[in-house]
């Protein structure tokens, strides 16, 4: 057997054990290229912990240590009066974002972040932490400071982009904490609906090009908010909120001849969109429209011989695309993997607190 044959050997199937080892290495030590993503530390941890859970390998995690570590990122008001200072008291994305003011009183931190808060709560839920122990009222009440007049959300109270990503994070936080006082659902709904484009997909902001990630954030948010039914395509229920047939047409055009899904028109297939697009179809009840064999073939072409998935075939793996490779295989009901709660991005067991 020559070297090229050795590299391809075994890649005709999903290598669950190799992927678990890949994530376990990431659990203990992230490679140096991830140093530049230190402010996203909780997000990277979410990919590792949720990925191990999907792979049925959460036993390799010290759950109590994970809980203590995640809770150390939580922002707390100094006094009750601080709850009215306009800040968001969620979770910081990293330790550096918790730095105190410098000698001139200038803050060098980025404050608690909505996406990091979603990741923190998701991790805690995955490892079985009782979320009632969190001061959820402080989290959701100050999260209202992030919602804008048009219904969108900024990620931190000092500003930032406003788009569907943070509407989704807010909806997921409210859902997991079972407390919807953190958002004006009617305004959030109106913002989401303004993002549906002429072709049926959703842009990240109103008027933007339809995008796989934006479409997921829109549909998953509406589902979490209870504004659309589950499995609309599989029942006689029709939505009065969104144009489902046009959305379905746009989605089905995203699977390419290589079997993978693209995020936008005229773009290459990319591992992560097997989740972003596949999860939307799962929520709508249209998974049967996917060419599963072709999609599986594309994903396997992105599987690395030592574990993990790359963005495109033939490239090195990274944590982001590896996680969404695992979620995609879960959606494909791969043997040995846990079932996924599509709208939360965690396993069904974790979502139900099992």
mmCIF file of C-alpha atoms in Angstrom:
data_model
loop_
_atom_site.group_PDB
_atom_site.id
_atom_site.type_symbol
_atom_site.label_atom_id
_atom_site.label_comp_id
_atom_site.label_asym_id
_atom_site.label_seq_id
_atom_site.Cartn_x
_atom_site.Cartn_y
_atom_site.Cartn_z
ATOM 1 C CA UNK A 1 0.000 0.000 0.000
ATOM 2 C CA UNK A 2 1.508 3.346 -1.017
ATOM 3 C CA UNK A 3 1.371 6.531 1.091
ATOM 4 C CA UNK A 4 -1.585 8.051 -0.766
ATOM 5 C CA UNK A 5 -3.581 4.851 -0.275
ATOM 6 C CA UNK A 6 -2.693 4.859 3.421
ATOM 7 C CA UNK A 7 -3.952 8.428 3.796
ATOM 8 C CA UNK A 8 -7.318 7.499 2.264
ATOM 9 C CA UNK A 9 -7.665 4.207 4.097
ATOM 10 C CA UNK A 10 -10.718 4.095 6.352
ATOM 11 C CA UNK A 11 -12.123 7.458 5.223
ATOM 12 C CA UNK A 12 -15.119 5.815 3.582
ATOM 13 C CA UNK A 13 -16.783 5.906 6.980
ATOM 14 C CA UNK A 14 -17.158 8.416 9.804
ATOM 15 C CA UNK A 15 -14.245 7.853 12.208
ATOM 16 C CA UNK A 16 -16.009 8.495 15.518
ATOM 17 C CA UNK A 17 -13.150 7.372 17.783
ATOM 18 C CA UNK A 18 -10.581 9.493 15.957
ATOM 19 C CA UNK A 19 -12.852 12.510 16.218
ATOM 20 C CA UNK A 20 -13.342 11.945 19.945
ATOM 21 C CA UNK A 21 -9.556 11.815 20.399
ATOM 22 C CA UNK A 22 -9.214 15.003 18.327
ATOM 23 C CA UNK A 23 -11.649 16.812 20.653
ATOM 24 C CA UNK A 24 -10.081 15.378 23.797
ATOM 25 C CA UNK A 25 -6.730 16.850 22.737
ATOM 26 C CA UNK A 26 -8.465 20.205 22.225
ATOM 27 C CA UNK A 27 -10.054 19.847 25.666
ATOM 28 C CA UNK A 28 -6.667 19.656 27.370
ATOM 29 C CA UNK A 29 -4.709 22.088 25.200
ATOM 30 C CA UNK A 30 -5.664 24.252 22.228
ATOM 31 C CA UNK A 31 -2.963 24.537 19.537
ATOM 32 C CA UNK A 32 -1.066 27.834 19.303
ATOM 33 C CA UNK A 33 -2.976 29.107 16.202
ATOM 34 C CA UNK A 34 -6.005 29.531 18.482
ATOM 35 C CA UNK A 35 -4.198 32.129 20.611
ATOM 36 C CA UNK A 36 -5.636 34.884 18.421
ATOM 37 C CA UNK A 37 -9.125 33.649 19.355
ATOM 38 C CA UNK A 38 -8.608 34.021 23.091
ATOM 39 C CA UNK A 39 -11.569 36.412 23.353
ATOM 40 C CA UNK A 40 -13.747 33.567 22.025
ATOM 41 C CA UNK A 41 -12.559 31.070 24.608
ATOM 42 C CA UNK A 42 -16.070 30.046 25.697
ATOM 43 C CA UNK A 43 -17.137 29.544 22.083
ATOM 44 C CA UNK A 44 -14.201 27.223 21.445
ATOM 45 C CA UNK A 45 -15.061 25.340 24.632
ATOM 46 C CA UNK A 46 -18.643 24.983 23.421
ATOM 47 C CA UNK A 47 -17.409 23.329 20.211
ATOM 48 C CA UNK A 48 -15.353 20.861 22.267
ATOM 49 C CA UNK A 49 -17.915 20.018 24.974
ATOM 50 C CA UNK A 50 -20.942 19.854 22.694
ATOM 51 C CA UNK A 51 -18.932 17.901 20.131
ATOM 52 C CA UNK A 52 -17.885 15.298 22.689
ATOM 53 C CA UNK A 53 -21.503 14.967 23.780
ATOM 54 C CA UNK A 54 -22.627 14.375 20.194
ATOM 55 C CA UNK A 55 -19.912 11.735 19.836
ATOM 56 C CA UNK A 56 -21.085 9.996 23.022
ATOM 57 C CA UNK A 57 -17.726 10.780 24.639
ATOM 58 C CA UNK A 58 -18.648 13.223 27.385
ATOM 59 C CA UNK A 59 -17.273 10.736 29.953
ATOM 60 C CA UNK A 60 -13.790 12.069 29.187
ATOM 61 C CA UNK A 61 -14.755 15.468 30.621
ATOM 62 C CA UNK A 62 -14.373 16.492 34.289
ATOM 63 C CA UNK A 63 -17.858 17.990 34.546
ATOM 64 C CA UNK A 64 -17.433 19.705 37.922
ATOM 65 C CA UNK A 65 -14.244 21.359 36.702
ATOM 66 C CA UNK A 66 -15.989 22.482 33.531
ATOM 67 C CA UNK A 67 -18.840 24.015 35.574
ATOM 68 C CA UNK A 68 -16.414 25.919 37.829
ATOM 69 C CA UNK A 69 -14.438 27.143 34.835
ATOM 70 C CA UNK A 70 -17.520 28.350 32.938
ATOM 71 C CA UNK A 71 -18.994 30.082 35.989
ATOM 72 C CA UNK A 72 -15.728 31.976 36.440
ATOM 73 C CA UNK A 73 -16.562 33.889 33.251
ATOM 74 C CA UNK A 74 -19.868 35.225 34.576
ATOM 75 C CA UNK A 75 -20.203 38.979 35.023
ATOM 76 C CA UNK A 76 -21.769 40.151 38.273
ATOM 77 C CA UNK A 77 -22.990 43.629 39.191
ATOM 78 C CA UNK A 78 -21.055 45.211 42.046
ATOM 79 C CA UNK A 79 -24.272 46.312 43.690
ATOM 80 C CA UNK A 80 -27.998 46.063 43.060
ATOM 81 C CA UNK A 81 -28.018 49.638 41.777
ATOM 82 C CA UNK A 82 -25.624 48.584 39.007
ATOM 83 C CA UNK A 83 -28.456 46.663 37.353
ATOM 84 C CA UNK A 84 -29.625 50.021 36.048
ATOM 85 C CA UNK A 85 -26.268 51.106 34.611
ATOM 86 C CA UNK A 86 -27.089 49.898 31.091
ATOM 87 C CA UNK A 87 -24.559 47.062 31.094
ATOM 88 C CA UNK A 88 -25.213 43.443 30.210
ATOM 89 C CA UNK A 89 -24.406 40.987 33.001
ATOM 90 C CA UNK A 90 -23.964 37.752 31.116
ATOM 91 C CA UNK A 91 -20.725 35.859 30.472
ATOM 92 C CA UNK A 92 -17.382 37.173 29.300
ATOM 93 C CA UNK A 93 -15.813 35.454 26.309
ATOM 94 C CA UNK A 94 -12.395 35.167 27.908
ATOM 95 C CA UNK A 95 -10.287 36.014 30.927
ATOM 96 C CA UNK A 96 -8.730 39.050 29.230
ATOM 97 C CA UNK A 97 -12.184 40.565 28.803
ATOM 98 C CA UNK A 98 -12.489 40.557 32.602
ATOM 99 C CA UNK A 99 -9.480 42.826 33.146
ATOM 100 C CA UNK A 100 -10.180 45.764 35.485
ATOM 101 C CA UNK A 101 -9.693 49.417 34.387
ATOM 102 C CA UNK A 102 -6.123 50.614 33.959
ATOM 103 C CA UNK A 103 -4.540 53.268 36.200
ATOM 104 C CA UNK A 104 -6.291 55.978 34.200
ATOM 105 C CA UNK A 105 -9.668 54.368 34.714
ATOM 106 C CA UNK A 106 -9.941 53.232 31.103
ATOM 107 C CA UNK A 107 -11.623 49.895 30.539
ATOM 108 C CA UNK A 108 -9.589 47.551 28.364
ATOM 109 C CA UNK A 109 -12.097 44.721 28.535
ATOM 110 C CA UNK A 110 -14.834 43.907 26.028
ATOM 111 C CA UNK A 111 -17.467 43.228 28.708
ATOM 112 C CA UNK A 112 -19.827 40.262 28.755
ATOM 113 C CA UNK A 113 -20.949 39.100 25.335
ATOM 114 C CA UNK A 114 -24.254 37.698 24.113
ATOM 115 C CA UNK A 115 -22.713 34.910 22.006
ATOM 116 C CA UNK A 116 -20.421 33.909 24.880
ATOM 117 C CA UNK A 117 -23.450 33.851 27.182
ATOM 118 C CA UNK A 118 -25.238 31.455 24.832
ATOM 119 C CA UNK A 119 -22.165 29.208 24.730
ATOM 120 C CA UNK A 120 -21.739 29.301 28.515
ATOM 121 C CA UNK A 121 -25.330 28.340 29.244
ATOM 122 C CA UNK A 122 -25.257 25.642 26.557
ATOM 123 C CA UNK A 123 -22.115 24.114 28.093
ATOM 124 C CA UNK A 124 -23.626 24.187 31.578
ATOM 125 C CA UNK A 125 -26.742 22.484 30.250
ATOM 126 C CA UNK A 126 -24.702 19.823 28.446
ATOM 127 C CA UNK A 127 -22.716 18.843 31.559
ATOM 128 C CA UNK A 128 -25.872 18.661 33.667
ATOM 129 C CA UNK A 129 -25.574 21.830 35.754
ATOM 130 C CA UNK A 130 -28.861 22.923 37.289
ATOM 131 C CA UNK A 131 -29.541 26.247 35.581
ATOM 132 C CA UNK A 132 -31.908 27.299 38.367
ATOM 133 C CA UNK A 133 -28.730 27.931 40.379
ATOM 134 C CA UNK A 134 -27.859 30.783 38.026
ATOM 135 C CA UNK A 135 -29.105 34.291 38.694
ATOM 136 C CA UNK A 136 -31.085 34.121 35.464
ATOM 137 C CA UNK A 137 -33.125 37.211 36.300
ATOM 138 C CA UNK A 138 -29.996 39.377 36.221
ATOM 139 C CA UNK A 139 -28.900 37.854 32.926
ATOM 140 C CA UNK A 140 -32.197 38.289 31.090
ATOM 141 C CA UNK A 141 -33.178 41.639 32.608
ATOM 142 C CA UNK A 142 -29.886 43.250 31.575
ATOM 143 C CA UNK A 143 -30.008 41.503 28.200
ATOM 144 C CA UNK A 144 -32.875 43.841 27.361
ATOM 145 C CA UNK A 145 -30.243 46.604 27.254
ATOM 146 C CA UNK A 146 -28.913 44.959 24.100
ATOM 147 C CA UNK A 147 -32.167 44.966 22.126
ATOM 148 C CA UNK A 148 -32.446 47.800 19.656
ATOM 149 C CA UNK A 149 -35.581 49.767 18.658
ATOM 150 C CA UNK A 150 -35.909 47.702 15.449
ATOM 151 C CA UNK A 151 -35.913 44.442 17.455
ATOM 152 C CA UNK A 152 -32.332 43.395 16.692
ATOM 153 C CA UNK A 153 -29.625 42.826 19.321
ATOM 154 C CA UNK A 154 -26.088 44.078 19.755
ATOM 155 C CA UNK A 155 -23.684 41.590 21.388
ATOM 156 C CA UNK A 156 -22.215 43.927 24.039
ATOM 157 C CA UNK A 157 -23.642 47.040 25.655
ATOM 158 C CA UNK A 158 -20.894 49.289 24.269
ATOM 159 C CA UNK A 159 -21.978 48.581 20.697
ATOM 160 C CA UNK A 160 -21.249 46.196 17.858
ATOM 161 C CA UNK A 161 -22.956 44.659 14.874
ATOM 162 C CA UNK A 162 -26.697 44.094 14.928
ATOM 163 C CA UNK A 163 -27.885 41.080 12.984
ATOM 164 C CA UNK A 164 -29.735 37.773 13.221
ATOM 165 C CA UNK A 165 -26.861 36.004 14.965
ATOM 166 C CA UNK A 166 -27.505 37.907 18.169
ATOM 167 C CA UNK A 167 -31.277 37.662 17.885
ATOM 168 C CA UNK A 168 -30.729 33.901 17.846
ATOM 169 C CA UNK A 169 -28.363 34.007 20.846
ATOM 170 C CA UNK A 170 -30.911 36.037 22.805
ATOM 171 C CA UNK A 171 -33.741 33.645 21.908
ATOM 172 C CA UNK A 172 -31.647 30.598 22.839
ATOM 173 C CA UNK A 173 -30.646 32.139 26.193
ATOM 174 C CA UNK A 174 -34.269 32.960 27.026
ATOM 175 C CA UNK A 175 -35.376 29.473 25.993
ATOM 176 C CA UNK A 176 -32.730 27.633 28.016
ATOM 177 C CA UNK A 177 -33.349 29.801 31.089
ATOM 178 C CA UNK A 178 -37.117 29.523 30.575
ATOM 179 C CA UNK A 179 -37.424 33.276 30.989
ATOM 180 C CA UNK A 180 -38.562 35.415 28.059
ATOM 181 C CA UNK A 181 -38.479 38.721 29.899
ATOM 182 C CA UNK A 182 -35.082 39.349 28.288
ATOM 183 C CA UNK A 183 -36.518 40.316 24.933
ATOM 184 C CA UNK A 184 -39.467 41.985 23.271
ATOM 185 C CA UNK A 185 -40.568 38.987 21.216
ATOM 186 C CA UNK A 186 -42.860 41.003 18.980
ATOM 187 C CA UNK A 187 -40.090 43.401 17.961
ATOM 188 C CA UNK A 188 -37.642 40.519 17.501
ATOM 189 C CA UNK A 189 -40.172 38.712 15.303
ATOM 190 C CA UNK A 190 -40.677 41.797 13.132
ATOM 191 C CA UNK A 191 -36.916 42.163 12.675
ATOM 192 C CA UNK A 192 -36.565 38.511 11.652
ATOM 193 C CA UNK A 193 -39.366 38.792 9.108
ATOM 194 C CA UNK A 194 -37.742 41.888 7.591
ATOM 195 C CA UNK A 195 -34.676 39.755 6.871
ATOM 196 C CA UNK A 196 -36.453 37.317 4.514
ATOM 197 C CA UNK A 197 -35.271 38.124 1.018
ATOM 198 C CA UNK A 198 -37.092 38.098 -2.314
ATOM 199 C CA UNK A 199 -35.684 34.624 -3.057
ATOM 200 C CA UNK A 200 -36.956 33.036 0.174
ATOM 201 C CA UNK A 201 -33.762 32.864 2.194
ATOM 202 C CA UNK A 202 -32.812 35.183 5.049
ATOM 203 C CA UNK A 203 -30.010 37.721 5.082
ATOM 204 C CA UNK A 204 -28.207 38.551 8.305
ATOM 205 C CA UNK A 205 -29.764 42.025 8.171
ATOM 206 C CA UNK A 206 -32.766 43.401 6.257
ATOM 207 C CA UNK A 207 -31.982 43.799 2.559
ATOM 208 C CA UNK A 208 -28.869 41.605 2.676
ATOM 209 C CA UNK A 209 -28.177 38.611 0.445
ATOM 210 C CA UNK A 210 -29.749 35.354 1.591
ATOM 211 C CA UNK A 211 -27.267 33.375 3.675
ATOM 212 C CA UNK A 212 -27.258 29.881 5.163
ATOM 213 C CA UNK A 213 -26.218 31.040 8.623
ATOM 214 C CA UNK A 214 -28.713 33.889 8.650
ATOM 215 C CA UNK A 215 -31.480 31.551 7.520
ATOM 216 C CA UNK A 216 -30.692 29.157 10.362
ATOM 217 C CA UNK A 217 -30.699 31.975 12.927
ATOM 218 C CA UNK A 218 -34.070 33.196 11.643
ATOM 219 C CA UNK A 219 -35.849 29.835 11.563
ATOM 220 C CA UNK A 220 -34.317 28.502 14.790
ATOM 221 C CA UNK A 221 -35.227 31.736 16.594
ATOM 222 C CA UNK A 222 -38.825 31.627 15.390
ATOM 223 C CA UNK A 223 -39.061 27.993 16.487
ATOM 224 C CA UNK A 224 -37.575 28.690 19.938
ATOM 225 C CA UNK A 225 -39.968 31.613 20.322
ATOM 226 C CA UNK A 226 -42.881 29.317 19.516
ATOM 227 C CA UNK A 227 -43.869 31.402 16.494
ATOM 228 C CA UNK A 228 -43.649 28.604 13.921
ATOM 229 C CA UNK A 229 -44.692 24.992 14.258
ATOM 230 C CA UNK A 230 -42.255 22.093 14.173
ATOM 231 C CA UNK A 231 -42.291 20.031 10.960
ATOM 232 C CA UNK A 232 -44.382 22.518 8.982
ATOM 233 C CA UNK A 233 -43.644 20.655 5.744
ATOM 234 C CA UNK A 234 -44.676 17.313 7.244
ATOM 235 C CA UNK A 235 -48.091 18.457 8.422
ATOM 236 C CA UNK A 236 -51.095 20.329 7.183
ATOM 237 C CA UNK A 237 -50.056 23.389 9.184
ATOM 238 C CA UNK A 238 -49.014 26.392 7.116
ATOM 239 C CA UNK A 239 -47.122 29.416 8.358
ATOM 240 C CA UNK A 240 -48.655 32.848 8.099
ATOM 241 C CA UNK A 241 -45.368 34.462 9.088
ATOM 242 C CA UNK A 242 -42.875 33.347 6.457
ATOM 243 C CA UNK A 243 -43.034 32.226 2.829
ATOM 244 C CA UNK A 244 -42.215 28.563 3.417
ATOM 245 C CA UNK A 245 -42.445 27.310 -0.218
ATOM 246 C CA UNK A 246 -40.088 30.057 -1.412
ATOM 247 C CA UNK A 247 -37.735 29.340 1.512
ATOM 248 C CA UNK A 248 -37.724 25.631 0.685
ATOM 249 C CA UNK A 249 -36.920 26.363 -2.962
ATOM 250 C CA UNK A 250 -33.960 28.512 -1.940
ATOM 251 C CA UNK A 251 -32.707 25.866 0.500
ATOM 252 C CA UNK A 252 -32.887 23.012 -2.000
ATOM 253 C CA UNK A 253 -30.802 25.004 -4.468
ATOM 254 C CA UNK A 254 -27.951 25.092 -1.954
ATOM 255 C CA UNK A 255 -26.930 21.417 -2.341
ATOM 256 C CA UNK A 256 -24.244 21.277 -5.003
ATOM 257 C CA UNK A 257 -23.251 18.617 -7.503
ATOM 258 C CA UNK A 258 -20.473 17.559 -5.084
ATOM 259 C CA UNK A 259 -23.135 16.727 -2.492
ATOM 260 C CA UNK A 260 -22.222 19.492 -0.055
ATOM 261 C CA UNK A 261 -24.153 22.606 0.852
ATOM 262 C CA UNK A 262 -23.136 26.140 -0.013
ATOM 263 C CA UNK A 263 -24.050 29.113 2.154
ATOM 264 C CA UNK A 264 -24.846 31.476 -0.699
ATOM 265 C CA UNK A 265 -25.317 31.369 -4.447
ATOM 266 C CA UNK A 266 -22.157 30.856 -6.519
ATOM 267 C CA UNK A 267 -20.091 29.758 -3.510
ATOM 268 C CA UNK A 268 -18.243 26.501 -2.937
ATOM 269 C CA UNK A 269 -19.718 23.799 -0.726
ATOM 270 C CA UNK A 270 -18.520 24.090 2.872
ATOM 271 C CA UNK A 271 -18.737 21.582 5.737
ATOM 272 C CA UNK A 272 -20.444 23.946 8.175
ATOM 273 C CA UNK A 273 -23.449 24.537 5.903
ATOM 274 C CA UNK A 274 -24.366 20.889 6.161
ATOM 275 C CA UNK A 275 -25.537 21.975 9.614
ATOM 276 C CA UNK A 276 -26.761 25.520 8.947
ATOM 277 C CA UNK A 277 -28.890 24.378 6.002
ATOM 278 C CA UNK A 278 -29.536 20.814 7.185
ATOM 279 C CA UNK A 279 -30.809 21.991 10.564
ATOM 280 C CA UNK A 280 -33.285 24.369 8.913
ATOM 281 C CA UNK A 281 -34.657 21.479 6.874
ATOM 282 C CA UNK A 282 -34.881 19.351 10.031
ATOM 283 C CA UNK A 283 -36.851 22.078 11.838
ATOM 284 C CA UNK A 284 -39.193 22.522 8.887
ATOM 285 C CA UNK A 285 -39.641 18.762 8.485
ATOM 286 C CA UNK A 286 -37.919 18.572 5.099
ATOM 287 C CA UNK A 287 -34.857 16.400 5.779
ATOM 288 C CA UNK A 288 -36.128 13.857 3.258
ATOM 289 C CA UNK A 289 -35.430 16.359 0.473
ATOM 290 C CA UNK A 290 -31.664 16.093 1.065
ATOM 291 C CA UNK A 291 -29.546 13.721 -1.020
ATOM 292 C CA UNK A 292 -28.118 12.057 2.087
ATOM 293 C CA UNK A 293 -25.698 9.791 0.232
ATOM 294 C CA UNK A 294 -24.168 12.673 -1.707
ATOM 295 C CA UNK A 295 -23.927 14.873 1.392
ATOM 296 C CA UNK A 296 -22.305 12.087 3.356
ATOM 297 C CA UNK A 297 -19.774 11.629 0.564
ATOM 298 C CA UNK A 298 -18.879 15.319 0.618
ATOM 299 C CA UNK A 299 -18.456 15.334 4.398
ATOM 300 C CA UNK A 300 -16.219 12.271 4.272
ATOM 301 C CA UNK A 301 -14.052 14.031 1.709
ATOM 302 C CA UNK A 302 -13.482 16.735 4.350
ATOM 303 C CA UNK A 303 -12.685 14.247 7.122
ATOM 304 C CA UNK A 304 -9.050 14.313 8.210
ATOM 305 C CA UNK A 305 -7.173 11.053 8.689
ATOM 306 C CA UNK A 306 -6.230 11.922 12.291
ATOM 307 C CA UNK A 307 -9.649 13.271 13.254
ATOM 308 C CA UNK A 308 -11.610 16.457 12.666
ATOM 309 C CA UNK A 309 -13.140 18.021 9.564
ATOM 310 C CA UNK A 310 -11.881 20.722 7.242
ATOM 311 C CA UNK A 311 -13.858 23.459 5.534
ATOM 312 C CA UNK A 312 -13.115 22.108 2.058
ATOM 313 C CA UNK A 313 -11.853 18.699 0.852
ATOM 314 C CA UNK A 314 -8.112 18.200 1.129
ATOM 315 C CA UNK A 315 -7.476 20.894 3.748
ATOM 316 C CA UNK A 316 -6.450 20.639 7.403
ATOM 317 C CA UNK A 317 -9.179 20.419 10.049
ATOM 318 C CA UNK A 318 -10.187 23.177 12.429
ATOM 319 C CA UNK A 319 -12.362 23.155 15.524
ATOM 320 C CA UNK A 320 -15.232 25.153 14.007
ATOM 321 C CA UNK A 321 -15.728 22.987 10.927
ATOM 322 C CA UNK A 322 -15.051 19.824 12.899
ATOM 323 C CA UNK A 323 -17.920 20.608 15.275
ATOM 324 C CA UNK A 324 -20.314 21.311 12.429
ATOM 325 C CA UNK A 325 -19.155 18.150 10.718
ATOM 326 C CA UNK A 326 -20.218 16.220 13.823
ATOM 327 C CA UNK A 327 -23.578 17.999 13.960
ATOM 328 C CA UNK A 328 -24.120 17.265 10.283
ATOM 329 C CA UNK A 329 -23.501 13.563 10.802
ATOM 330 C CA UNK A 330 -25.889 13.626 13.745
ATOM 331 C CA UNK A 331 -28.542 15.125 11.466
ATOM 332 C CA UNK A 332 -27.776 12.286 9.037
ATOM 333 C CA UNK A 333 -28.501 9.897 11.947
ATOM 334 C CA UNK A 334 -25.027 8.357 11.917
ATOM 335 C CA UNK A 335 -24.819 5.246 14.071
ATOM 336 C CA UNK A 336 -23.245 5.832 17.496
ATOM 337 C CA UNK A 337 -23.936 9.573 17.560
ATOM 338 C CA UNK A 338 -26.496 11.274 19.775
ATOM 339 C CA UNK A 339 -29.539 12.922 18.242
ATOM 340 C CA UNK A 340 -29.312 16.696 17.851
ATOM 341 C CA UNK A 341 -31.725 19.381 19.003
ATOM 342 C CA UNK A 342 -31.488 21.363 15.777
ATOM 343 C CA UNK A 343 -32.713 24.695 17.122
ATOM 344 C CA UNK A 344 -30.324 24.761 20.110
ATOM 345 C CA UNK A 345 -27.174 23.194 18.643
ATOM 346 C CA UNK A 346 -26.866 20.674 21.478
ATOM 347 C CA UNK A 347 -27.995 17.078 21.825
ATOM 348 C CA UNK A 348 -31.633 16.235 22.474
ATOM 349 C CA UNK A 349 -30.643 14.671 25.804
ATOM 350 C CA UNK A 350 -28.919 17.870 26.917
ATOM 351 C CA UNK A 351 -31.824 19.994 25.733
ATOM 352 C CA UNK A 352 -34.246 17.897 27.776
ATOM 353 C CA UNK A 353 -31.943 17.815 30.816
ATOM 354 C CA UNK A 354 -31.346 14.061 30.639
#
